[in-house]
Short mmCIF file of C-alpha atoms and ligand atoms in Angstrom, two decimals:
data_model
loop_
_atom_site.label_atom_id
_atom_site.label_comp_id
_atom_site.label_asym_id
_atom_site.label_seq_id
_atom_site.Cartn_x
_atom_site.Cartn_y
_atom_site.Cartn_z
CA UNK A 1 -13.92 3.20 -8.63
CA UNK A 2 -14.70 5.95 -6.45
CA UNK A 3 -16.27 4.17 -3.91
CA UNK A 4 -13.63 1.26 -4.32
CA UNK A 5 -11.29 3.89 -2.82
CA UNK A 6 -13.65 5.42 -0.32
CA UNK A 7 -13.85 1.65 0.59
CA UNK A 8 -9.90 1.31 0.82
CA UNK A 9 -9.96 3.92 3.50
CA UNK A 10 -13.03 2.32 5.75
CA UNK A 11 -13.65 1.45 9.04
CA UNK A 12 -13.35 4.59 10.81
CA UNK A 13 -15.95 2.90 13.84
CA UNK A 14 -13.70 0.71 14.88
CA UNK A 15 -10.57 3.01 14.95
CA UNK A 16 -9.61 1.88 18.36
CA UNK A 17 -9.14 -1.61 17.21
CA UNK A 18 -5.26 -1.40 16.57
CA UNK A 19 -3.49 -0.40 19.86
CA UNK A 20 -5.28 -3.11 21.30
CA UNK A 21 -4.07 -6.03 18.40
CA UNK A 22 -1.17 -5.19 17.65
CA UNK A 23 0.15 -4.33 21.08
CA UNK A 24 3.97 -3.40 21.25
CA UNK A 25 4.46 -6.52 22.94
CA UNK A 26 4.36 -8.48 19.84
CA UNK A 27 6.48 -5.90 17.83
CA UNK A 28 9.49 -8.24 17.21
CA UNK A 29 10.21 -10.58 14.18
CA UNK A 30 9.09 -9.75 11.04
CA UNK A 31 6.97 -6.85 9.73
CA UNK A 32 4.86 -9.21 7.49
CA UNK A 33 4.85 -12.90 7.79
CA UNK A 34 2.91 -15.24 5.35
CA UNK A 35 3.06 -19.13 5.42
CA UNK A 36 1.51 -21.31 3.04
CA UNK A 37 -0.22 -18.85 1.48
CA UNK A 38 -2.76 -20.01 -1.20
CA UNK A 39 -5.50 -18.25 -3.13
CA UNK A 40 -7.75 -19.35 -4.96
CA UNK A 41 -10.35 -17.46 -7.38
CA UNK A 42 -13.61 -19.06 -8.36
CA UNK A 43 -15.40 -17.44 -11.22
CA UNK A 44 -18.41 -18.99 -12.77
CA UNK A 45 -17.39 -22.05 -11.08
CA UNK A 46 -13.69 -21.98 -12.81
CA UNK A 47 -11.11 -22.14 -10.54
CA UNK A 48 -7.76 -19.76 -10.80
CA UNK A 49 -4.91 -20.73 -8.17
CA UNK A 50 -3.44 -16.84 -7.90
CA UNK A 51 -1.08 -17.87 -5.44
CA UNK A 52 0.24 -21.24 -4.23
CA UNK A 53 1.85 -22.04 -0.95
CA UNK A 54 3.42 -18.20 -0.63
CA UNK A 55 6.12 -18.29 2.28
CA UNK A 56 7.40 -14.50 2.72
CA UNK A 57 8.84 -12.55 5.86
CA UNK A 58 9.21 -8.98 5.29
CA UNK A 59 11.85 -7.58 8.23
CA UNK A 60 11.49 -3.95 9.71
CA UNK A 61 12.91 -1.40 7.69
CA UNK A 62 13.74 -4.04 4.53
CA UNK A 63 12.76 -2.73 0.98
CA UNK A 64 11.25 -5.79 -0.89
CA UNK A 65 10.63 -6.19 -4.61
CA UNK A 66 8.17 -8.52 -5.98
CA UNK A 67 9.13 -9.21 -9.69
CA UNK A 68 7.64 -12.09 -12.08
CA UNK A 69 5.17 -11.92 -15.17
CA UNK A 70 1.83 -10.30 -15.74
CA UNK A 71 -0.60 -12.90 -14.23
CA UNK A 72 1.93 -14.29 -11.86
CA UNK A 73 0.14 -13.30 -9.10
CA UNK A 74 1.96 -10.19 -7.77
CA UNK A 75 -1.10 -7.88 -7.33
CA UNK A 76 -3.17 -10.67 -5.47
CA UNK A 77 -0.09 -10.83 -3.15
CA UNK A 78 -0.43 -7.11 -2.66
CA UNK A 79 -3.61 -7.33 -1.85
CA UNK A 80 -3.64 -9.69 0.84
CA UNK A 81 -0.71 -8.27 2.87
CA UNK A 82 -2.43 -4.85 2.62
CA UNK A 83 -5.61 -6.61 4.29
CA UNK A 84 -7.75 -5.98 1.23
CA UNK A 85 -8.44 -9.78 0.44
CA UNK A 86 -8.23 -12.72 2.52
CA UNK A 87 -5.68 -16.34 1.90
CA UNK A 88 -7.56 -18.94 1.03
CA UNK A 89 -5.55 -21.24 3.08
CA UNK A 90 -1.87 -20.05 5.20
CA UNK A 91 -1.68 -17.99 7.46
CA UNK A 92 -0.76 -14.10 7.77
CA UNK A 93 1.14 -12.41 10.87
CA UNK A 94 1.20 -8.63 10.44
CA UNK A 95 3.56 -7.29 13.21
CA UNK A 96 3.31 -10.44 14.77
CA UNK A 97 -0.40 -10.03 15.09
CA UNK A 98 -2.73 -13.20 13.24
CA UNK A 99 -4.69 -11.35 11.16
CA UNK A 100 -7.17 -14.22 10.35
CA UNK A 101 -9.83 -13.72 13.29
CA UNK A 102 -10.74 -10.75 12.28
CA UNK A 103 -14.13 -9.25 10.92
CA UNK A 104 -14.25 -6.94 8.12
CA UNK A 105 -14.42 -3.79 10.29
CA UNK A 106 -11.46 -4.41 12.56
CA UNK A 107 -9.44 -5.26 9.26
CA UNK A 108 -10.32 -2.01 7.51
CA UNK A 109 -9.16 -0.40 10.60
CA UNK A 110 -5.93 -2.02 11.04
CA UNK A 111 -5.07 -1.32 7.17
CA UNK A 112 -6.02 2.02 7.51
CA UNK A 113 -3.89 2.66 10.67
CA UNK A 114 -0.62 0.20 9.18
CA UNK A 115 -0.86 0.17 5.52
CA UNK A 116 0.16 2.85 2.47
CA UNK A 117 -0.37 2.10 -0.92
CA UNK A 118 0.55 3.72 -3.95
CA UNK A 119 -1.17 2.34 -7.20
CA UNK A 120 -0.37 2.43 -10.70
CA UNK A 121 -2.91 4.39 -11.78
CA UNK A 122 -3.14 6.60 -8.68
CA UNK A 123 -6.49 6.44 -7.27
CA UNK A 124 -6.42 9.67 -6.43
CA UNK A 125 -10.34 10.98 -5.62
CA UNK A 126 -11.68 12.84 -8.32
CA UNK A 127 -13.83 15.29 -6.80
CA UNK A 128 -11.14 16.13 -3.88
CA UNK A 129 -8.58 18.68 -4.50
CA UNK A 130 -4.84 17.42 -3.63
CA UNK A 131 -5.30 18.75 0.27
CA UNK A 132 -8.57 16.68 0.86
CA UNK A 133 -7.07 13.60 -0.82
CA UNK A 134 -3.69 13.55 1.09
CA UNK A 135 -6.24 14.55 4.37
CA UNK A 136 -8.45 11.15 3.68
CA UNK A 137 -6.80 8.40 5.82
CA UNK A 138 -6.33 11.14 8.77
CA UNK A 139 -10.39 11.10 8.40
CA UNK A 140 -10.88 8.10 8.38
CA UNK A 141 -8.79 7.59 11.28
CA UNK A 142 -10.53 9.81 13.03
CA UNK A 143 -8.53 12.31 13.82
CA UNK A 144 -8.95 15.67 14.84
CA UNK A 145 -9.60 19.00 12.42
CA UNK A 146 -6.54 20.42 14.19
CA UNK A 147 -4.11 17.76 14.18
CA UNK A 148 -5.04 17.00 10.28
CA UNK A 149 -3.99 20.30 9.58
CA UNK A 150 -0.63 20.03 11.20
CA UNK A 151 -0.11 16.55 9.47
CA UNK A 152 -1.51 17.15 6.22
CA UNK A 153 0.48 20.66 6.07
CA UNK A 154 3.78 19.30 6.78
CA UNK A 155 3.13 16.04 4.26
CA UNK A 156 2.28 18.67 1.78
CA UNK A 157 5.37 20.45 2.12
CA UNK A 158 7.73 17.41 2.33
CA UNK A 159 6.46 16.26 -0.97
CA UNK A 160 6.58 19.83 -2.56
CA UNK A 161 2.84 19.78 -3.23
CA UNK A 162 2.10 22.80 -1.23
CA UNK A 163 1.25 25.14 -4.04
CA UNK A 164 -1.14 22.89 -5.45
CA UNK A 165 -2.96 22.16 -2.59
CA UNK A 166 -6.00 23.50 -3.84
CA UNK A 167 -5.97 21.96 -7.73
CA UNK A 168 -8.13 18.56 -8.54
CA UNK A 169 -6.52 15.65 -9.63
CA UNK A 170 -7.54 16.07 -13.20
CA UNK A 171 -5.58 19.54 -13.21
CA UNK A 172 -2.15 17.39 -12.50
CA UNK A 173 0.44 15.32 -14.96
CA UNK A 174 0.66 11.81 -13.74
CA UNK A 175 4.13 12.82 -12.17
CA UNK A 176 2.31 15.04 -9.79
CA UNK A 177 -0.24 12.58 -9.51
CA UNK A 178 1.93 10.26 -8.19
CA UNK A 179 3.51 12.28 -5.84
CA UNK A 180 0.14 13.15 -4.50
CA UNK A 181 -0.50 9.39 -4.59
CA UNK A 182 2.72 8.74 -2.16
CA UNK A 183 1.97 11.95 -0.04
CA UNK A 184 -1.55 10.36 0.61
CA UNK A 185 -0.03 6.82 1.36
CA UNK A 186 2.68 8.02 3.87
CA UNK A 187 0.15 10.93 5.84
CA UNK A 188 -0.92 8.49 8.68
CA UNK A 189 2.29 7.11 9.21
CA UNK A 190 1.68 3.49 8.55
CA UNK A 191 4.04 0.97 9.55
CA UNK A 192 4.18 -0.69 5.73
CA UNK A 193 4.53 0.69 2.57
CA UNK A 194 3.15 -1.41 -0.89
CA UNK A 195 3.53 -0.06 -4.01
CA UNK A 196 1.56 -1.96 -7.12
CA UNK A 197 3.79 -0.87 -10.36
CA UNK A 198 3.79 3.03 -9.21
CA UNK A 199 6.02 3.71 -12.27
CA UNK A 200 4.04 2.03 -14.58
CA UNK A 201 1.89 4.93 -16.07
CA UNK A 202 5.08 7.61 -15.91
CA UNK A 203 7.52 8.93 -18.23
CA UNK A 204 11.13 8.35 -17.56
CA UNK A 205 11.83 11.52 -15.52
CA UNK A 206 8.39 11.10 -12.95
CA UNK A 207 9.75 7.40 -12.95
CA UNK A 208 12.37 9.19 -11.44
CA UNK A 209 11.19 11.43 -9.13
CA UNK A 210 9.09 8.09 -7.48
CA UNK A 211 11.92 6.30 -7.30
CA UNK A 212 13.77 8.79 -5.12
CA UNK A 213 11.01 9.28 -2.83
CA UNK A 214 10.86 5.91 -2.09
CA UNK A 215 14.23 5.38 -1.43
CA UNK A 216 13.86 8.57 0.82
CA UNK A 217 11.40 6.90 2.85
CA UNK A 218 13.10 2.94 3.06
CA UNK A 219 16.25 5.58 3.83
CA UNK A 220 13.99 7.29 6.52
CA UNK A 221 12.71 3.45 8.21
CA UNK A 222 10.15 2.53 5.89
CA UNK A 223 9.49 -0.96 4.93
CA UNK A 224 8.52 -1.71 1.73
CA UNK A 225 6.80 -4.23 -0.54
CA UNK A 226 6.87 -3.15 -3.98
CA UNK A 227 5.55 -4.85 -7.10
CA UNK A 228 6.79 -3.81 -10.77
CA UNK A 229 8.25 -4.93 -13.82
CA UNK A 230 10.64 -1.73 -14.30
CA UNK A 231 13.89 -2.63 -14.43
CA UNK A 232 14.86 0.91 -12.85
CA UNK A 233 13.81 -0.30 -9.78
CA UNK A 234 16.72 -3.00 -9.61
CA UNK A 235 19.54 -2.43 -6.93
CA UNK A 236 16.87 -0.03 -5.58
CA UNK A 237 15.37 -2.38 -3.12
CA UNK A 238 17.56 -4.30 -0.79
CA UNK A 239 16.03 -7.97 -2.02
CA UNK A 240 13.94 -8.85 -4.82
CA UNK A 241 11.15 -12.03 -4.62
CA UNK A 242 10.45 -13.89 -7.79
CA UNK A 243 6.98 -14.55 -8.56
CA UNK A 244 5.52 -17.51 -11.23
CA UNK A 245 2.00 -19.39 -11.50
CA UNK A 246 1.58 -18.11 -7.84
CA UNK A 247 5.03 -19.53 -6.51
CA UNK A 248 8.11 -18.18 -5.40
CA UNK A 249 10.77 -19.39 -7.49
CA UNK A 250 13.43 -17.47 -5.67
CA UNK A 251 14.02 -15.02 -3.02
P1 ADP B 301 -0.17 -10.00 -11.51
O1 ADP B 301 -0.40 -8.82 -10.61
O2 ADP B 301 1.16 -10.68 -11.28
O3 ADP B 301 -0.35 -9.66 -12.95
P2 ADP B 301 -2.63 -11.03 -10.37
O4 ADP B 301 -2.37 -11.21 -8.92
O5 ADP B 301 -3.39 -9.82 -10.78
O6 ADP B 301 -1.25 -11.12 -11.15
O7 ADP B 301 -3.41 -12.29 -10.91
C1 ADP B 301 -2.99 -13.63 -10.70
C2 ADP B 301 -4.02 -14.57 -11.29
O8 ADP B 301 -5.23 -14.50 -10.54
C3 ADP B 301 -4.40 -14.24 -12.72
O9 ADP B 301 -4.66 -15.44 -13.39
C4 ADP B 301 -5.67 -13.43 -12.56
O10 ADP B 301 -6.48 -13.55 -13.70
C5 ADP B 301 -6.31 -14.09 -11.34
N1 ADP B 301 -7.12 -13.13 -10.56
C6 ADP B 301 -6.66 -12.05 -9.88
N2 ADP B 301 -7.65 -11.42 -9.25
C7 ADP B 301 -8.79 -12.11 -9.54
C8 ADP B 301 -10.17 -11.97 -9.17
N3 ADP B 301 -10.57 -10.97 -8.38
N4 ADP B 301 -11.04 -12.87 -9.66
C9 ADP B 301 -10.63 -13.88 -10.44
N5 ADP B 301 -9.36 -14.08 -10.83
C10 ADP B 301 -8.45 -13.23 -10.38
MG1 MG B 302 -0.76 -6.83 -11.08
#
């Protein structure tokens, strides 16, 4: 797990790679583009079709949800517009950019430079207090001590997590958690948000809290692609996608 989420945050040698692919030249149209976008699992020589012929356009600044059943492919979605797995046929623009030429180092960099996520169980580092784990993708990105101070101290205090800089995850309610979990996934400033069911392990009142911060940030410019079956999330997001067998069934 640990070094799933070390993994999530890779690719620091190739940290130049983004100003140069996703020049702001081809910054117009949609945010996230996907056409025909299949996937297909193979397991022990059984096939699973997670997604079938996906076509999806995030805009700038829009606030998507993904709703559908358990199974129907939502997380696999998540996945691939947050450069962590690969269509198995389709294609994917991110910022206008075809994301499909390139090698596993120059995607890790581009997710860690345009993508947040925020999982439902966290993923917060274990053996990091909150400071180091909202500091991670400014590492990885290379940037300076100095300048991941600055960052990290003003992300801390925007999400009220100042006086627990210091504490390990362990120390936290999942509320907290969580809000360490969105601190961490906003730090670096990416240009897309995607959120997999962040309510999903909360009571009612963190449910809450999450929900407000992400409507701070879609409120602030974000765009968003969030995932989750909680129905508190309706008239949150300005458009909801309907997921089944791998197909949208309505938009
Ligand atoms: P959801 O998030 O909507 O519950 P998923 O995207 O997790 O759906 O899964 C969609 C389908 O793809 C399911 O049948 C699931 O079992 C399968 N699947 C997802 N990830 C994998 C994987 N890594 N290997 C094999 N099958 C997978
Ligand atoms: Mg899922």
């Amino acid at each position: 797990m640990l070094q799933g989420i070390r993994k999530l945050f890779g690719g620091r040698s190739a940290e130049h790679v983004t100003t140069e692919l996703v020049p702001g030249a081809v910054s117009t149209g949609p945010l996230v583009r996907l056409e025909g976008v299949t996937k297909t699992f193979v397991v022990d020589r059984v096939e699973t079709r997670a997604l079938s012929s996906v076509d999806l356009a995030v805009e700038r600044g829009e606030f998507v949800a993904v709703n559908g059943p358990s199974g129907s492919g939502k997380s696999t979605l998540l996945s691939i517009v947050g450069l962590l797995d690969t269509p198995s046929a389709g294609t994917y623009h991110l910022n206008g950019f075809d994301v499909a030429g390139l090698g596993a180092k120059s995607r890790a960099a581009l997710r860690n430079r345009e993508v947040g996520f925020i999982f439902q169980s966290f993923n917060l580092i274990g053996d990091l207090t909150v400071r180091e784990n909202v500091e991670l993708p400014l590492t990885y990105q290379g940037m300076s001590a100095t300048d991941r101070r600055e960052r990290v101290d003003a992300t801390l205090a925007r999400f009220e997590l100042a006086e627990i800089a210091g504490r390990y995850p362990s120390a936290l309610s999942g509320g907290h958690q969580q809000r360490v979990g969105v601190a961490r996934a906003v730090v670096g400033a990416p240009r897309l948000l995607l959120a997999d069911e962040p309510t999903g392990n909360l009571s009612s009142r963190q449910a809450e809290a999450v929900i407000e911060m992400l409507q701070e940030l879609h409120r602030g410019g974000a765009t968003i692609l969030l995932v989750s079956h909680d129905p508190r999330w309706r008239g949150v997001a300005g458009r909801a996608v309907e997921l089944f067998d791998g197909s949208v069934v309505a938009s």
